[in-house]
């Protein structure tokens, strides 16, 4: 079955760029039936949708992050990535990647999440 | 952005209880409403999509209802593994938004 796995540095310095990758296994990222999404959860808080990308590279971003955010897709290697620049302590969170099923219109498969700390 | 408001924010209940959590959207979202369960240190799991459709693998004691702005998640008979935090999420428009969560703990 399809699985998602986040990877990337767990520690980022303030003002630098957070870069994470989500590797999709057990299925192709090139299916037109899904958006590939990033969602985050600050410590002890709720869930915030960051944005998504389709296999063609079409994106939608949360306006609150849009000016600092880039999501990209690599269909050859079956992964998608997040870059968030100029990070601050407010960007500290568990970052999840998730599959947004267009048939269910819901996040039906999630990665386990990766903790990102912002500190010098 | 569409605001999603859940109530209550926390709830204490016992095994065997019938539990209801509500979610209200700031504007009509038709039936574009999903429910997730999250346990500590884990990713959320999809329980209900499109307001009332049970996700494959989710126990049948979970059910959803509602349309427009008001929605409900019901657990018919609480089991020990159901103590968790529950989130609603709208898929009507972007940015996708979540409710603040309802923490369900043992009485």
GROMACS .gro file of C-alpha atoms in nm:
model
  227
    1UNK     CA    1   0.000   0.000   0.000
    2UNK     CA    2   0.100   0.362  -0.044
    3UNK     CA    3   0.323   0.508   0.226
    4UNK     CA    4   0.464   0.857   0.273
    5UNK     CA    5   0.786   0.938   0.456
    6UNK     CA    6   0.916   1.282   0.546
    7UNK     CA    7   1.289   1.357   0.562
    8UNK     CA    8   1.505   1.659   0.625
    9UNK     CA    9   1.699   1.842   0.893
   10UNK     CA   10   1.536   1.859   1.232
   11UNK     CA   11   1.713   2.182   1.323
   12UNK     CA   12   1.709   2.505   1.124
   13UNK     CA   13   1.861   2.839   1.220
   14UNK     CA   14   1.641   3.150   1.233
   15UNK     CA   15   1.619   3.336   0.901
   16UNK     CA   16   1.737   3.030   0.709
   17UNK     CA   17   1.541   2.798   0.479
   18UNK     CA   18   1.356   2.489   0.594
   19UNK     CA   19   1.374   2.211   0.334
   20UNK     CA   20   1.180   1.887   0.365
   21UNK     CA   21   1.115   1.599   0.129
   22UNK     CA   22   0.830   1.350   0.121
   23UNK     CA   23   0.899   1.020  -0.049
   24UNK     CA   24   0.603   0.824  -0.182
   25UNK     CA   25   0.637   0.445  -0.188
   26UNK     CA   26   0.398   0.172  -0.296
   27UNK     CA   27   0.238   0.391  -0.561
   28UNK     CA   28   0.309   0.654  -0.822
   29UNK     CA   29   0.309   1.024  -0.747
   30UNK     CA   30   0.208   1.075  -1.110
   31UNK     CA   31  -0.154   0.978  -1.055
   32UNK     CA   32  -0.395   1.254  -1.143
   33UNK     CA   33  -0.626   1.148  -0.862
   34UNK     CA   34  -0.434   1.320  -0.583
   35UNK     CA   35  -0.286   1.638  -0.452
   36UNK     CA   36   0.033   1.599  -0.249
   37UNK     CA   37   0.013   1.814   0.061
   38UNK     CA   38   0.208   1.956   0.351
   39UNK     CA   39   0.044   2.014   0.689
   40UNK     CA   40   0.207   2.125   1.012
   41UNK     CA   41   0.128   2.115   1.383
   42UNK     CA   42   0.302   2.345   1.632
   43UNK     CA   43   0.373   2.188   1.972
   44UNK     CA   44   0.049   2.135   2.163
   45UNK     CA   45  -0.160   2.303   1.892
   46UNK     CA   46  -0.385   2.218   1.602
   47UNK     CA   47  -0.330   2.142   1.236
   48UNK     CA   48  -0.242   2.398   0.970
   49UNK     CA   49  -0.257   2.326   0.597
   50UNK     CA   50   0.057   2.459   0.426
   51UNK     CA   51  -0.017   2.383   0.063
   52UNK     CA   52  -0.030   2.119  -0.207
   53UNK     CA   53   0.099   2.025  -0.548
   54UNK     CA   54  -0.027   1.799  -0.825
   55UNK     CA   55   0.186   1.574  -1.043
   56UNK     CA   56   0.202   1.840  -1.314
   57UNK     CA   57   0.348   2.090  -1.070
   58UNK     CA   58   0.033   2.291  -1.016
   59UNK     CA   59   0.034   2.440  -0.666
   60UNK     CA   60  -0.193   2.597  -0.409
   61UNK     CA   61  -0.046   2.765  -0.103
   62UNK     CA   62  -0.183   2.893   0.225
   63UNK     CA   63  -0.189   3.273   0.186
   64UNK     CA   64  -0.037   3.308   0.532
   65UNK     CA   65   0.282   3.137   0.407
   66UNK     CA   66   0.274   3.203   0.035
   67UNK     CA   67   0.545   3.469   0.026
   68UNK     CA   68   0.798   3.229   0.186
   69UNK     CA   69   0.689   2.897   0.042
   70UNK     CA   70   0.777   2.675  -0.252
   71UNK     CA   71   0.643   2.324  -0.305
   72UNK     CA   72   0.788   2.117  -0.588
   73UNK     CA   73   0.746   1.768  -0.727
   74UNK     CA   74   0.995   1.520  -0.874
   75UNK     CA   75   0.798   1.255  -1.058
   76UNK     CA   76   1.112   1.069  -1.166
   77UNK     CA   77   1.206   0.999  -0.805
   78UNK     CA   78   0.851   0.986  -0.670
   79UNK     CA   79   0.885   1.259  -0.415
   80UNK     CA   80   0.774   1.611  -0.345
   81UNK     CA   81   0.940   1.882  -0.142
   82UNK     CA   82   0.878   2.187   0.072
   83UNK     CA   83   1.099   2.493   0.102
   84UNK     CA   84   1.007   2.759   0.356
   85UNK     CA   85   1.244   3.052   0.378
   86UNK     CA   86   1.313   3.311   0.647
   87UNK     CA   87   1.201   3.080   0.926
   88UNK     CA   88   1.131   3.199   1.279
   89UNK     CA   89   1.036   3.030   1.604
   90UNK     CA   90   0.673   3.042   1.485
   91UNK     CA   91   0.765   2.782   1.221
   92UNK     CA   92   0.860   2.522   1.481
   93UNK     CA   93   0.624   2.230   1.437
   94UNK     CA   94   0.576   1.871   1.337
   95UNK     CA   95   0.556   1.873   0.959
   96UNK     CA   96   0.340   1.609   0.793
   97UNK     CA   97   0.311   1.522   0.429
   98UNK     CA   98  -0.023   1.380   0.322
   99UNK     CA   99  -0.209   1.257   0.018
  100UNK     CA  100  -0.524   1.455  -0.063
  101UNK     CA  101  -0.755   1.219  -0.247
  102UNK     CA  102  -0.962   1.399  -0.509
  103UNK     CA  103  -1.228   1.128  -0.497
  104UNK     CA  104  -1.269   1.155  -0.121
  105UNK     CA  105  -1.166   1.522  -0.099
  106UNK     CA  106  -0.976   1.430   0.217
  107UNK     CA  107  -0.628   1.357   0.345
  108UNK     CA  108  -0.641   0.979   0.334
  109UNK     CA  109  -0.276   0.886   0.383
  110UNK     CA  110  -0.026   1.067   0.606
  111UNK     CA  111   0.344   1.042   0.673
  112UNK     CA  112   0.453   0.989   1.032
  113UNK     CA  113   0.566   1.350   1.065
  114UNK     CA  114   0.902   1.511   1.126
  115UNK     CA  115   0.987   1.753   1.406
  116UNK     CA  116   1.143   2.083   1.302
  117UNK     CA  117   1.311   2.305   1.561
  118UNK     CA  118   1.417   2.661   1.484
  119UNK     CA  119   1.712   2.765   1.695
  120UNK     CA  120   2.055   2.918   1.658
  121UNK     CA  121  -1.058   3.163   0.483
  122UNK     CA  122  -1.335   2.939   0.617
  123UNK     CA  123  -1.322   2.915   0.997
  124UNK     CA  124  -1.402   2.580   1.156
  125UNK     CA  125  -1.514   2.578   1.519
  126UNK     CA  126  -1.544   2.258   1.719
  127UNK     CA  127  -1.725   2.203   2.045
  128UNK     CA  128  -1.650   2.107   2.304
  129UNK     CA  129  -1.273   2.163   2.313
  130UNK     CA  130  -1.242   1.880   2.562
  131UNK     CA  131  -1.469   1.604   2.678
  132UNK     CA  132  -1.450   1.337   2.947
  133UNK     CA  133  -1.638   1.014   2.892
  134UNK     CA  134  -1.644   0.648   2.990
  135UNK     CA  135  -1.613   0.328   2.791
  136UNK     CA  136  -1.953   0.244   2.647
  137UNK     CA  137  -2.072   0.606   2.636
  138UNK     CA  138  -2.228   0.763   2.328
  139UNK     CA  139  -2.021   1.070   2.239
  140UNK     CA  140  -2.103   1.358   2.007
  141UNK     CA  141  -1.865   1.626   1.880
  142UNK     CA  142  -1.987   1.918   1.674
  143UNK     CA  143  -1.817   2.129   1.410
  144UNK     CA  144  -1.945   2.455   1.266
  145UNK     CA  145  -1.820   2.626   0.951
  146UNK     CA  146  -1.819   3.003   0.908
  147UNK     CA  147  -1.998   2.965   0.574
  148UNK     CA  148  -2.176   2.686   0.392
  149UNK     CA  149  -1.943   2.408   0.283
  150UNK     CA  150  -2.212   2.172   0.148
  151UNK     CA  151  -2.097   1.833   0.270
  152UNK     CA  152  -1.725   1.894   0.221
  153UNK     CA  153  -1.635   1.803   0.576
  154UNK     CA  154  -1.394   1.542   0.705
  155UNK     CA  155  -1.314   1.403   1.050
  156UNK     CA  156  -0.977   1.280   1.175
  157UNK     CA  157  -0.855   1.105   1.488
  158UNK     CA  158  -0.510   1.182   1.627
  159UNK     CA  159  -0.332   1.002   1.907
  160UNK     CA  160  -0.027   1.152   2.085
  161UNK     CA  161   0.288   1.141   1.874
  162UNK     CA  162   0.103   1.006   1.571
  163UNK     CA  163  -0.028   1.141   1.245
  164UNK     CA  164  -0.401   1.204   1.213
  165UNK     CA  165  -0.613   0.924   1.065
  166UNK     CA  166  -0.909   0.984   0.838
  167UNK     CA  167  -1.233   0.855   0.990
  168UNK     CA  168  -1.515   1.018   0.795
  169UNK     CA  169  -1.509   1.197   0.458
  170UNK     CA  170  -1.776   1.396   0.277
  171UNK     CA  171  -1.964   1.449   0.605
  172UNK     CA  172  -2.094   1.095   0.651
  173UNK     CA  173  -1.889   0.844   0.449
  174UNK     CA  174  -1.689   0.601   0.662
  175UNK     CA  175  -1.328   0.565   0.555
  176UNK     CA  176  -1.220   0.209   0.479
  177UNK     CA  177  -1.089   0.047   0.796
  178UNK     CA  178  -1.256   0.290   1.034
  179UNK     CA  179  -1.483   0.118   1.290
  180UNK     CA  180  -1.857   0.137   1.224
  181UNK     CA  181  -1.920   0.288   1.569
  182UNK     CA  182  -1.804   0.618   1.413
  183UNK     CA  183  -2.062   0.811   1.214
  184UNK     CA  184  -2.093   1.159   1.073
  185UNK     CA  185  -2.383   1.382   0.981
  186UNK     CA  186  -2.461   1.734   0.874
  187UNK     CA  187  -2.474   1.965   0.575
  188UNK     CA  188  -2.403   2.329   0.511
  189UNK     CA  189  -2.251   2.477   0.824
  190UNK     CA  190  -2.327   2.232   1.106
  191UNK     CA  191  -2.178   1.886   1.139
  192UNK     CA  192  -2.156   1.610   1.398
  193UNK     CA  193  -1.925   1.319   1.470
  194UNK     CA  194  -2.080   1.049   1.684
  195UNK     CA  195  -1.914   0.753   1.852
  196UNK     CA  196  -2.194   0.511   1.936
  197UNK     CA  197  -2.020   0.316   2.211
  198UNK     CA  198  -1.684   0.446   2.323
  199UNK     CA  199  -1.397   0.195   2.323
  200UNK     CA  200  -1.066   0.232   2.512
  201UNK     CA  201  -0.878   0.297   2.187
  202UNK     CA  202  -1.104   0.593   2.103
  203UNK     CA  203  -0.950   0.826   2.361
  204UNK     CA  204  -0.775   1.073   2.133
  205UNK     CA  205  -0.809   1.418   1.980
  206UNK     CA  206  -1.057   1.466   1.696
  207UNK     CA  207  -1.038   1.729   1.422
  208UNK     CA  208  -1.284   1.840   1.159
  209UNK     CA  209  -1.154   1.982   0.828
  210UNK     CA  210  -1.326   2.152   0.537
  211UNK     CA  211  -1.242   2.060   0.180
  212UNK     CA  212  -1.479   2.310   0.018
  213UNK     CA  213  -1.210   2.562  -0.067
  214UNK     CA  214  -0.846   2.649  -0.020
  215UNK     CA  215  -0.684   2.716   0.212
  216UNK     CA  216  -0.800   2.392   0.368
  217UNK     CA  217  -0.877   2.461   0.733
  218UNK     CA  218  -0.917   2.250   1.044
  219UNK     CA  219  -1.112   2.289   1.364
  220UNK     CA  220  -0.912   2.350   1.679
  221UNK     CA  221  -0.962   1.992   1.795
  222UNK     CA  222  -1.163   1.810   2.062
  223UNK     CA  223  -0.965   1.615   2.318
  224UNK     CA  224  -1.157   1.312   2.440
  225UNK     CA  225  -1.027   1.164   2.762
  226UNK     CA  226  -1.132   0.909   3.016
  227UNK     CA  227  -1.367   1.015   3.291
   0.00000   0.00000   0.00000
